[in-house]
């Protein structure tokens, strides 16, 4: 045990002096990189998105607020820039923006997690004690659920964690031992005085959210039926289950139930590598979750983010009465590039999350603390963009910026008819693209663009005319984002649930941070994240344009762009 402790002291030292890296896939790589892997390029390192100095990261684990401190745990490989050797790295903050790394909270040290400490969640118990539930990989490579507690509750940073010898608290009886992971934050029912927690799994190709009950948070019993399941969706990773208020933007503690709220069930589908959620009702007497019929309950349904975003986790922030969402964005260049960089993976900006007024979907917005990083500001007002117009936004470092713009649409008469067969917005974006002229749109932003547009990434809207409404499509078009051949550049797309004819305008906020473009359309109704690796449009050579390629005029009512500073982190 002394030798094991010495190893982790040395690892902790390397964590601070060298940095680290991790991914969200649960595949084991045998070719792990050395701690001495060269850090050859910082061109693509983010300035204000969370990432450690080096190595691989993936899922955010059990974010929480405790005694004035925000805690972010995340999956991390202390030995290299590919997935493997997973520990729970740990950073702390007072504002969700400036982060300080501390020792890993959980690492393999017991028979019940000797082969890995995978994702999980934190539950704050009634006496204020945080409890981590996490998936451990035992000597038989079975996925089992374990618990850990802080060693010293008077330490607001919760540096040390202990694992009781009564682990595992949930074993693999009656489940697929190779597909059983990522316990949620638990919730409490005061009527029967039992805790409940969900663990993701599958039976064949049916995705499952197994439900477990406990009176003492130690002994858990599987209920007779899952909380919810869905056919042909495959393995459900990183499930999340929480209440949302029917009115206002305040968040709710996970254990709150009763009138005036709905529940959200989110799952990460291992088959598609995208996340999907539904809004519905939690029937406490039956321990069943029943989705509303307002969106699909399968891989075609609603998403938090229609881009490179996975393995997300929410938590309730009692300090500001909000629910906050963290998500992981993986690299989309090659593994060889990751090794050369010496790092891989970032966390997206934490987002406040609430139920839209229509009750059908969630709305997300970057936490307000992000605005403290805003520096020099430039903008445009009341600028009409005719067909083919493009105006450059100058005066700030646009490779590291926060851009908010509102577009007025004076006329929708020439909107292209919407084909009912256009069911997949991602495919539609790939067919249309930013240069495909239509009636109303495409219009939006060219970001991370070279001066002569050899490289550019388009973030845009296009409006179509359906039988009884107008359809708004939002796209990320990275088809010309990089001259590098080895970069994976998928189109991303999502529909925006707005009454564009009634409102006559639509807003867009885009966070640009060197290798990530994170966009919020329609006030946060549709969100999209892309990883971008230009060879020319980097640093001070990156440009920003607002454009209109539609036939109808578009008016930029107001555009504000801020150069973003670097937080004090990592």
Coordinates of C-alpha atoms in Angstrom, one line a residue:
X1 CA 0.0 0.0 0.0
X2 CA 2.9 2.4 0.8
X3 CA 4.4 1.7 -2.7
X4 CA 1.0 2.4 -4.3
X5 CA 0.7 5.7 -2.4
X6 CA 4.2 6.7 -3.5
X7 CA 3.2 6.0 -7.1
X8 CA 0.3 8.3 -6.9
X9 CA 2.3 11.0 -5.2
X10 CA 4.7 10.9 -8.2
X11 CA 1.8 10.8 -10.6
X12 CA 0.3 13.9 -8.8
X13 CA 3.6 15.7 -9.3
X14 CA 3.6 14.9 -13.0
X15 CA 0.0 16.0 -13.3
X16 CA 1.0 19.5 -12.3
X17 CA 4.4 19.7 -14.0
X18 CA 3.5 18.0 -17.3
X19 CA -0.2 17.8 -17.7
X20 CA -2.4 14.8 -18.9
X21 CA -5.1 13.4 -21.4
X22 CA -8.3 11.0 -21.7
X23 CA -11.4 9.9 -24.0
X24 CA -15.1 8.9 -23.6
X25 CA -15.1 5.6 -25.5
X26 CA -14.7 2.5 -23.4
X27 CA -12.3 0.8 -25.7
X28 CA -8.9 -0.3 -24.4
X29 CA -5.8 0.9 -26.3
X30 CA -2.7 -1.2 -25.9
X31 CA -0.4 1.4 -27.5
X32 CA -0.3 4.0 -24.7
X33 CA 1.9 7.0 -25.0
X34 CA 4.7 7.9 -22.6
X35 CA 4.7 10.8 -20.2
X36 CA 7.6 12.1 -22.3
X37 CA 5.4 12.6 -25.5
X38 CA 6.5 15.9 -27.1
X39 CA 4.2 18.8 -27.0
X40 CA 5.0 20.0 -30.5
X41 CA 2.1 22.4 -31.2
X42 CA -0.1 24.7 -29.3
X43 CA -2.0 26.0 -32.4
X44 CA -5.1 24.1 -31.5
X45 CA -5.1 24.4 -27.7
X46 CA -8.2 26.2 -26.4
X47 CA -7.8 29.4 -24.5
X48 CA -11.0 29.4 -22.3
X49 CA -12.5 26.0 -22.7
X50 CA -11.5 23.5 -20.0
X51 CA -8.6 21.1 -20.7
X52 CA -5.6 20.0 -18.7
X53 CA -2.1 20.8 -19.8
X54 CA -1.5 17.4 -21.4
X55 CA -2.9 14.0 -22.1
X56 CA -6.4 12.5 -22.7
X57 CA -9.7 13.5 -21.1
X58 CA -13.2 12.4 -21.7
X59 CA -16.5 12.3 -19.6
X60 CA -17.1 14.9 -17.0
X61 CA -17.9 13.0 -13.8
X62 CA -20.0 14.1 -10.9
X63 CA -19.7 17.9 -11.1
X64 CA -20.9 19.5 -7.9
X65 CA -21.0 22.5 -5.6
X66 CA -19.7 22.0 -2.1
X67 CA -19.1 24.7 0.6
X68 CA -18.5 27.5 -1.9
X69 CA -16.4 25.4 -4.3
X70 CA -17.3 24.0 -7.7
X71 CA -15.8 20.6 -8.3
X72 CA -15.2 19.0 -11.7
X73 CA -14.1 15.4 -11.9
X74 CA -13.3 14.0 -15.3
X75 CA -12.0 10.8 -16.9
X76 CA -8.3 11.2 -17.5
X77 CA -5.3 9.2 -18.7
X78 CA -2.2 10.2 -16.7
X79 CA 0.1 8.4 -19.1
X80 CA -0.8 9.6 -22.6
X81 CA -3.0 11.1 -25.2
X82 CA -5.2 8.1 -26.0
X83 CA -7.8 6.4 -23.8
X84 CA -6.6 4.1 -21.1
X85 CA -5.5 3.9 -17.4
X86 CA -8.5 5.9 -16.5
X87 CA -8.6 7.9 -13.2
X88 CA -11.0 10.6 -11.9
X89 CA -9.0 13.8 -12.3
X90 CA -10.2 16.6 -10.1
X91 CA -10.2 20.4 -10.5
X92 CA -11.8 23.1 -8.3
X93 CA -13.1 26.6 -8.9
X94 CA -15.1 29.3 -7.3
X95 CA -16.6 30.6 -10.5
X96 CA -16.8 27.7 -13.1
X97 CA -14.2 29.5 -15.2
X98 CA -10.9 29.7 -13.3
X99 CA -9.9 26.1 -12.4
X100 CA -7.1 24.7 -10.1
X101 CA -6.1 21.1 -10.5
X102 CA -5.8 19.0 -7.3
X103 CA -4.9 15.3 -6.8
X104 CA -7.0 12.7 -8.7
X105 CA -10.1 11.9 -6.6
X106 CA -10.3 8.2 -7.5
X107 CA -7.8 5.9 -9.1
X108 CA -7.6 2.1 -9.3
X109 CA -6.5 0.8 -5.9
X110 CA -8.9 -2.0 -4.9
X111 CA -10.0 -5.3 -6.2
X112 CA -13.4 -3.8 -7.2
X113 CA -11.8 -1.2 -9.5
X114 CA -8.3 -2.7 -10.3
X115 CA -8.9 -2.4 -14.0
X116 CA -10.4 1.1 -14.1
X117 CA -12.5 3.8 -12.5
X118 CA -15.1 4.8 -15.1
X119 CA -17.8 7.4 -15.1
X120 CA -20.3 8.1 -12.4
X121 CA -22.0 10.9 -10.4
X122 CA -22.0 12.7 -7.1
X123 CA -25.0 12.8 -4.7
X124 CA -25.1 15.2 -1.8
X125 CA -26.6 13.3 1.2
X126 CA -29.0 15.0 3.7
X127 CA -26.2 15.6 6.2
X128 CA -24.2 17.4 3.5
X129 CA -21.8 14.6 2.7
X130 CA -20.9 14.1 -1.0
X131 CA -21.0 10.5 -2.1
X132 CA -19.5 9.4 -5.4
X133 CA -21.1 6.5 -7.2
X134 CA -18.9 5.2 -10.0
X135 CA -18.3 2.2 -12.3
X136 CA -15.3 0.1 -11.3
X137 CA -13.8 -2.6 -13.5
X138 CA -12.8 -5.6 -11.4
X139 CA -10.3 -8.4 -11.9
X140 CA -12.8 -10.2 -14.2
X141 CA -13.4 -7.1 -16.2
X142 CA -16.9 -6.9 -14.9
X143 CA -18.5 -3.5 -14.7
X144 CA -19.7 -3.0 -11.1
X145 CA -20.9 0.1 -9.2
X146 CA -18.9 1.4 -6.2
X147 CA -19.0 4.2 -3.7
X148 CA -16.5 6.7 -2.3
X149 CA -16.6 9.4 0.3
X150 CA -14.4 12.3 1.2
X151 CA -11.8 11.5 3.9
X152 CA -12.1 15.0 5.4
X153 CA -15.4 16.9 5.2
X154 CA -13.8 20.0 6.7
X155 CA -11.6 20.3 3.6
X156 CA -13.6 22.4 1.0
X157 CA -11.4 21.0 -1.8
X158 CA -12.2 17.4 -0.9
X159 CA -8.7 16.3 -1.9
X160 CA -8.8 12.8 -0.5
X161 CA -11.4 10.1 -1.0
X162 CA -11.9 6.7 0.6
X163 CA -13.6 3.6 -0.7
X164 CA -15.4 1.4 1.9
X165 CA -14.5 -2.2 1.9
X166 CA -18.2 -3.1 1.5
X167 CA -17.9 -2.2 -2.2
X168 CA -19.2 -3.0 -4.7
X169 CA -22.6 -1.6 -3.7
X170 CA -24.2 -2.8 -7.0
X171 CA -23.0 -6.0 -8.6
X172 CA -23.8 -7.6 -11.9
X173 CA -26.6 -10.0 -10.8
X174 CA -29.1 -10.2 -13.7
X175 CA -27.4 -7.8 -16.0
X176 CA -24.8 -7.8 -18.8
X177 CA -21.5 -7.5 -16.9
X178 CA -19.8 -5.9 -20.0
X179 CA -22.5 -3.3 -20.5
X180 CA -23.4 -1.9 -17.1
X181 CA -22.1 1.5 -16.2
X182 CA -22.3 5.2 -15.4
X183 CA -24.6 5.6 -12.4
X184 CA -26.6 8.8 -12.2
X185 CA -27.0 11.2 -9.3
X186 CA -29.3 9.5 -6.9
X187 CA -32.6 11.0 -5.7
X188 CA -34.6 10.5 -2.6
X189 CA -38.3 9.7 -2.1
X190 CA -39.5 10.9 1.3
X191 CA -42.7 8.8 1.1
X192 CA -41.0 5.4 1.1
X193 CA -37.7 6.7 2.5
X194 CA -35.7 5.1 -0.3
X195 CA -32.9 6.4 -2.6
X196 CA -33.0 5.6 -6.3
X197 CA -30.3 5.5 -8.9
X198 CA -30.1 4.6 -12.6
X199 CA -27.4 2.6 -14.3
X200 CA -27.0 2.5 -18.1
X201 CA -27.1 -0.9 -19.9
X202 CA -28.6 -2.8 -22.8
X203 CA -30.3 -6.1 -23.5
X204 CA -29.5 -7.1 -27.1
X205 CA -30.1 -3.9 -29.0
X206 CA -32.5 -2.4 -26.5
X207 CA -31.2 0.4 -24.4
X208 CA -32.0 0.2 -20.7
X209 CA -31.9 2.5 -17.7
X210 CA -31.9 0.0 -14.8
X211 CA -33.3 1.4 -11.6
X212 CA -32.0 0.5 -8.1
X213 CA -33.4 1.3 -4.6
X214 CA -31.7 1.7 -1.2
X215 CA -32.6 2.7 2.3
X216 CA -29.1 3.3 3.5
X217 CA -27.1 4.2 0.3
X218 CA -25.1 1.0 0.9
X219 CA -27.3 -2.0 -0.1
X220 CA -29.0 -1.5 -3.4
X221 CA -31.7 -3.7 -5.0
X222 CA -32.7 -3.7 -8.6
X223 CA -36.4 -3.0 -9.2
X224 CA -38.6 -5.4 -11.2
X225 CA -38.4 -3.2 -14.3
X226 CA -36.2 -0.5 -15.7
X227 CA -37.0 3.1 -15.2
X228 CA -37.2 3.3 -19.0
X229 CA -36.0 1.5 -22.1
X230 CA -36.1 1.9 -25.9
X231 CA -35.8 -0.6 -28.7
X232 CA -33.0 -0.5 -31.3
X233 CA -31.0 2.2 -29.5
X234 CA -28.1 0.0 -28.2
X235 CA -26.0 0.6 -25.2
X236 CA -27.1 3.5 -23.0
X237 CA -24.0 5.2 -21.6
X238 CA -23.9 8.2 -19.2
X239 CA -27.6 8.4 -18.4
X240 CA -28.9 11.5 -16.6
X241 CA -32.3 11.9 -15.0
X242 CA -33.5 15.2 -13.3
X243 CA -36.5 17.4 -12.8
X244 CA -37.1 20.7 -14.6
X245 CA -39.5 23.5 -13.7
X246 CA -42.5 24.3 -15.9
X247 CA -41.9 28.0 -15.3
X248 CA -38.8 30.2 -15.3
X249 CA -35.1 29.3 -15.6
X250 CA -34.4 28.1 -12.1
X251 CA -33.0 24.6 -11.7
X252 CA -34.3 22.0 -9.3
X253 CA -32.5 19.7 -6.9
X254 CA -32.5 16.1 -8.3
X255 CA -34.8 14.8 -5.5
X256 CA -37.5 17.4 -6.1
X257 CA -40.8 16.0 -7.4
X258 CA -44.5 16.9 -7.4
X259 CA -46.6 19.4 -9.4
X260 CA -45.2 22.2 -11.5
X261 CA -42.4 20.2 -13.1
X262 CA -41.4 17.6 -15.6
X263 CA -38.5 15.2 -15.8
X264 CA -35.7 14.8 -18.4
X265 CA -34.0 11.5 -19.3
X266 CA -30.8 11.8 -21.3
X267 CA -28.7 8.9 -22.6
X268 CA -25.5 8.8 -24.6
X269 CA -25.9 6.2 -27.4
X270 CA -22.7 4.2 -27.9
X271 CA -23.9 3.2 -31.4
X272 CA -24.3 6.7 -32.8
X273 CA -21.9 8.5 -30.4
X274 CA -24.6 11.2 -30.0
X275 CA -26.8 12.0 -27.0
X276 CA -30.6 12.1 -27.0
X277 CA -33.1 13.2 -24.4
X278 CA -36.9 13.2 -23.9
X279 CA -39.1 15.4 -21.6
X280 CA -41.8 13.5 -19.7
X281 CA -43.3 12.4 -16.5
X282 CA -41.9 10.4 -13.6
X283 CA -44.5 8.2 -12.1
X284 CA -43.2 7.7 -8.6
X285 CA -45.8 5.1 -7.5
X286 CA -44.8 2.9 -10.5
X287 CA -41.1 3.9 -10.6
X288 CA -41.6 4.5 -14.3
X289 CA -40.6 7.3 -16.6
X290 CA -43.0 8.1 -19.4
X291 CA -41.9 10.4 -22.2
X292 CA -44.2 13.0 -23.6
X293 CA -45.1 12.3 -27.2
X294 CA -43.7 15.6 -28.4
X295 CA -40.4 14.2 -29.6
X296 CA -39.0 10.8 -30.8
X297 CA -37.9 8.4 -28.1
X298 CA -35.0 6.9 -30.1
X299 CA -31.8 7.9 -31.9
X300 CA -33.7 10.5 -34.0
X301 CA -34.9 12.5 -31.0
X302 CA -33.9 15.8 -29.3
X303 CA -30.3 16.4 -28.5
X304 CA -28.5 18.8 -26.1
X305 CA -26.0 19.4 -28.9
X306 CA -26.1 18.4 -32.6
X307 CA -22.4 18.3 -33.0
X308 CA -19.2 16.9 -31.3
X309 CA -20.6 16.5 -27.8
X310 CA -20.9 13.4 -25.7
X311 CA -21.0 11.8 -22.2
X312 CA -22.5 14.9 -20.6
X313 CA -23.6 15.3 -17.0
X314 CA -25.7 17.9 -15.2
X315 CA -25.7 19.0 -11.6
X316 CA -27.8 21.3 -9.5
X317 CA -26.1 24.5 -8.3
X318 CA -27.7 25.6 -5.1
X319 CA -25.6 28.8 -5.0
X320 CA -27.4 30.3 -8.0
X321 CA -30.5 27.9 -8.2
X322 CA -29.6 26.6 -11.6
X323 CA -28.9 23.3 -13.3
X324 CA -25.6 23.2 -15.1
X325 CA -24.6 21.0 -18.0
X326 CA -21.1 19.8 -18.8
X327 CA -20.2 17.9 -22.0
X328 CA -17.1 16.4 -23.6
X329 CA -15.9 17.3 -27.1
X330 CA -13.4 14.8 -28.5
X331 CA -10.7 15.6 -31.1
X332 CA -11.5 15.0 -34.7
X333 CA -8.0 15.0 -36.1
X334 CA -6.0 11.8 -36.2
X335 CA -4.7 9.7 -33.3
X336 CA -1.2 10.5 -34.6
X337 CA -2.0 14.2 -34.3
X338 CA -3.2 13.7 -30.7
X339 CA 0.1 11.9 -29.9
X340 CA 2.1 14.8 -31.6
X341 CA 0.1 17.4 -29.7
X342 CA 0.4 15.5 -26.4
X343 CA -3.2 16.1 -25.5
X344 CA -6.8 15.3 -26.6
X345 CA -10.3 16.3 -25.6
X346 CA -11.8 19.3 -24.0
X347 CA -14.9 20.1 -22.0
X348 CA -17.4 22.4 -23.6
X349 CA -18.4 25.6 -21.8
X350 CA -20.7 24.8 -18.8
X351 CA -24.3 25.7 -19.7
X352 CA -27.3 26.7 -17.7
X353 CA -30.2 24.5 -18.7
X354 CA -34.0 25.0 -18.3
X355 CA -37.3 23.9 -19.9
X356 CA -38.5 26.1 -22.8
X357 CA -41.8 27.9 -22.4
X358 CA -43.4 25.5 -24.9
X359 CA -42.6 22.6 -22.6
X360 CA -41.3 20.5 -25.5
X361 CA -37.6 21.0 -25.2
X362 CA -34.7 22.3 -23.2
X363 CA -32.9 25.6 -23.6
X364 CA -29.2 26.0 -22.9
X365 CA -26.9 29.1 -22.5
X366 CA -23.3 29.5 -21.5
X367 CA -23.0 30.3 -17.7
X368 CA -23.0 34.0 -17.0
X369 CA -19.6 33.8 -15.5
X370 CA -18.1 33.3 -18.9
X371 CA -18.8 37.0 -19.7
X372 CA -16.1 38.0 -17.2
X373 CA -13.6 36.9 -19.8
X374 CA -14.9 39.4 -22.4
X375 CA -12.4 42.0 -23.3
X376 CA -12.1 44.4 -26.3
X377 CA -15.5 44.7 -28.1
X378 CA -16.4 45.5 -31.7
X379 CA -19.7 45.4 -33.5
X380 CA -22.1 46.2 -36.3
X381 CA -25.6 47.7 -36.2
X382 CA -28.4 47.9 -38.7
X383 CA -26.4 46.5 -41.6
X384 CA -28.3 45.2 -44.6
X385 CA -26.8 42.2 -46.3
X386 CA -28.0 41.7 -49.9
X387 CA -27.6 38.5 -51.8
X388 CA -23.9 37.5 -51.8
X389 CA -22.8 40.2 -49.4
X390 CA -20.1 39.5 -46.8
X391 CA -18.8 41.9 -44.2
X392 CA -15.7 41.4 -42.1
X393 CA -15.7 42.0 -38.4
X394 CA -12.3 43.5 -37.5
X395 CA -10.5 44.8 -34.5
X396 CA -10.2 41.8 -32.2
X397 CA -8.5 38.4 -32.1
X398 CA -11.3 36.4 -33.8
X399 CA -9.7 33.0 -33.1
X400 CA -10.6 33.6 -29.5
X401 CA -13.9 35.3 -29.4
X402 CA -17.5 35.4 -28.3
X403 CA -19.9 36.6 -31.0
X404 CA -23.6 37.5 -30.6
X405 CA -25.7 38.5 -33.6
X406 CA -29.4 39.1 -34.4
X407 CA -30.7 38.7 -37.9
X408 CA -33.9 40.4 -39.0
X409 CA -35.7 38.8 -41.9
X410 CA -37.8 41.4 -43.7
X411 CA -39.4 38.9 -46.1
X412 CA -40.0 35.2 -46.2
X413 CA -41.8 35.2 -49.6
X414 CA -39.0 33.5 -51.5
X415 CA -38.4 30.7 -48.9
X416 CA -37.6 27.4 -50.6
X417 CA -40.4 24.8 -50.2
X418 CA -39.6 22.2 -47.5
X419 CA -39.6 18.6 -48.6
X420 CA -41.3 16.4 -45.8
X421 CA -38.7 13.7 -46.6
X422 CA -36.0 16.0 -45.2
X423 CA -36.1 14.3 -41.8
X424 CA -32.4 14.4 -40.9
X425 CA -31.0 17.9 -40.5
X426 CA -27.4 16.8 -40.6
X427 CA -27.9 15.2 -44.0
X428 CA -29.8 18.3 -45.2
X429 CA -26.9 20.6 -44.1
X430 CA -24.5 18.4 -46.0
X431 CA -26.6 18.7 -49.2
X432 CA -27.2 22.4 -49.0
X433 CA -24.0 23.9 -47.6
X434 CA -23.1 27.5 -47.0
X435 CA -22.6 28.3 -50.7
X436 CA -25.9 26.7 -51.9
X437 CA -28.0 29.8 -52.7
X438 CA -31.6 29.6 -51.6
X439 CA -34.5 32.0 -51.0
X440 CA -34.0 32.8 -47.3
X441 CA -30.4 31.9 -46.5
X442 CA -27.9 30.6 -46.0
X443 CA -26.9 33.5 -43.8
X444 CA -24.7 33.6 -40.7
X445 CA -21.0 33.7 -39.9
X446 CA -17.8 32.5 -41.5
X447 CA -15.4 31.8 -38.5
X448 CA -11.8 30.7 -38.4
X449 CA -11.5 32.0 -41.9
X450 CA -8.3 32.8 -43.8
X451 CA -8.1 36.2 -45.4
X452 CA -8.9 34.9 -48.9
X453 CA -11.3 32.2 -47.7
X454 CA -9.2 29.2 -48.6
X455 CA -10.2 28.0 -45.2
X456 CA -13.4 28.9 -43.4
X457 CA -16.1 27.3 -41.2
X458 CA -19.7 28.4 -41.8
X459 CA -22.3 28.7 -39.0
X460 CA -25.6 29.5 -40.7
X461 CA -29.4 29.4 -40.8
X462 CA -31.7 28.6 -43.7
X463 CA -35.5 29.1 -43.7
X464 CA -37.9 26.8 -45.6
X465 CA -41.6 27.1 -46.3
X466 CA -43.6 24.0 -45.2
X467 CA -47.4 23.5 -45.6
X468 CA -48.4 25.1 -42.3
X469 CA -45.3 26.8 -41.0
X470 CA -41.7 27.8 -41.7
X471 CA -38.8 25.5 -40.9
X472 CA -35.5 26.9 -39.6
X473 CA -32.4 24.9 -40.2
X474 CA -29.1 25.6 -38.4
X475 CA -25.9 24.2 -39.7
X476 CA -22.1 23.9 -39.1
X477 CA -20.4 23.6 -42.5
X478 CA -16.7 22.7 -42.0
X479 CA -16.2 21.5 -45.6
X480 CA -13.6 24.2 -46.2
X481 CA -12.4 24.5 -42.6
X482 CA -8.9 23.0 -43.2
X483 CA -6.5 22.3 -46.0
X484 CA -5.2 19.3 -44.0
X485 CA -6.5 16.1 -45.6
X486 CA -6.4 13.9 -42.5
X487 CA -9.0 16.0 -40.5
X488 CA -12.5 14.6 -40.0
X489 CA -14.9 17.3 -40.9
X490 CA -18.5 16.2 -40.6
X491 CA -21.4 18.6 -41.3
X492 CA -23.7 19.1 -38.3
X493 CA -27.3 20.3 -38.4
X494 CA -30.4 20.8 -36.3
X495 CA -33.9 22.3 -36.7
X496 CA -34.7 25.3 -34.5
X497 CA -38.1 25.4 -32.9
X498 CA -39.1 29.0 -33.5
X499 CA -42.0 30.7 -35.2
X500 CA -39.9 32.7 -37.6
X501 CA -42.8 34.3 -39.4
X502 CA -44.2 35.7 -36.1
X503 CA -40.9 36.8 -34.6
X504 CA -39.3 38.0 -37.8
X505 CA -35.8 37.5 -36.5
X506 CA -33.4 34.9 -35.1
X507 CA -30.3 35.1 -32.9
X508 CA -27.0 33.3 -33.0
X509 CA -24.2 33.2 -30.4
X510 CA -20.9 31.5 -31.3
X511 CA -17.9 30.8 -29.1
X512 CA -14.7 30.6 -31.1
X513 CA -11.7 29.1 -29.3
X514 CA -8.9 28.1 -31.7
X515 CA -10.0 24.5 -32.4
X516 CA -13.6 24.6 -31.2
X517 CA -16.7 26.4 -32.5
X518 CA -19.6 26.2 -30.1
X519 CA -22.9 27.8 -31.3
X520 CA -26.3 28.6 -29.7
X521 CA -29.2 29.3 -32.1
X522 CA -32.5 30.8 -31.4
X523 CA -31.5 31.9 -27.8
X524 CA -30.1 28.4 -27.0
X525 CA -32.9 26.2 -28.5
X526 CA -30.5 24.5 -30.8
X527 CA -26.8 24.1 -29.9
X528 CA -23.9 22.8 -32.0
X529 CA -20.2 22.1 -31.4
X530 CA -17.5 21.4 -34.0
X531 CA -13.7 20.8 -33.7
X532 CA -11.8 22.7 -36.3
X533 CA -8.1 22.4 -37.3
X534 CA -7.2 25.1 -39.9
X535 CA -3.7 25.3 -41.2
X536 CA -3.9 29.0 -42.3
X537 CA -6.6 30.6 -40.2
X538 CA -4.9 30.3 -36.9
X539 CA -4.1 32.8 -34.2
X540 CA -3.9 36.4 -35.5
X541 CA -4.4 35.1 -39.1
X542 CA -8.0 34.1 -38.4
X543 CA -10.8 36.3 -39.8
X544 CA -14.5 36.6 -39.0
X545 CA -17.2 37.5 -41.5
X546 CA -21.0 37.9 -41.5
X547 CA -22.6 36.8 -44.7
X548 CA -25.8 36.3 -46.7
X549 CA -25.9 33.9 -49.6
X550 CA -29.7 33.8 -49.9
X551 CA -31.8 35.7 -52.5
X552 CA -33.7 37.7 -49.8
X553 CA -32.0 40.6 -48.0
X554 CA -31.1 40.0 -44.4
X555 CA -30.5 42.7 -41.9
X556 CA -27.9 42.5 -39.1
X557 CA -29.8 44.4 -36.4
X558 CA -26.9 44.1 -34.0
X559 CA -23.7 42.2 -33.8
X560 CA -21.3 42.3 -30.9
X561 CA -18.0 40.5 -30.8
X562 CA -15.7 40.3 -27.8
X563 CA -12.1 39.1 -27.7
X564 CA -11.9 36.6 -24.9
X565 CA -9.3 36.4 -22.2
X566 CA -7.7 33.4 -20.7
X567 CA -8.9 32.1 -17.3
X568 CA -6.5 31.3 -14.6
X569 CA -6.6 27.5 -14.9
X570 CA -4.5 24.5 -15.6

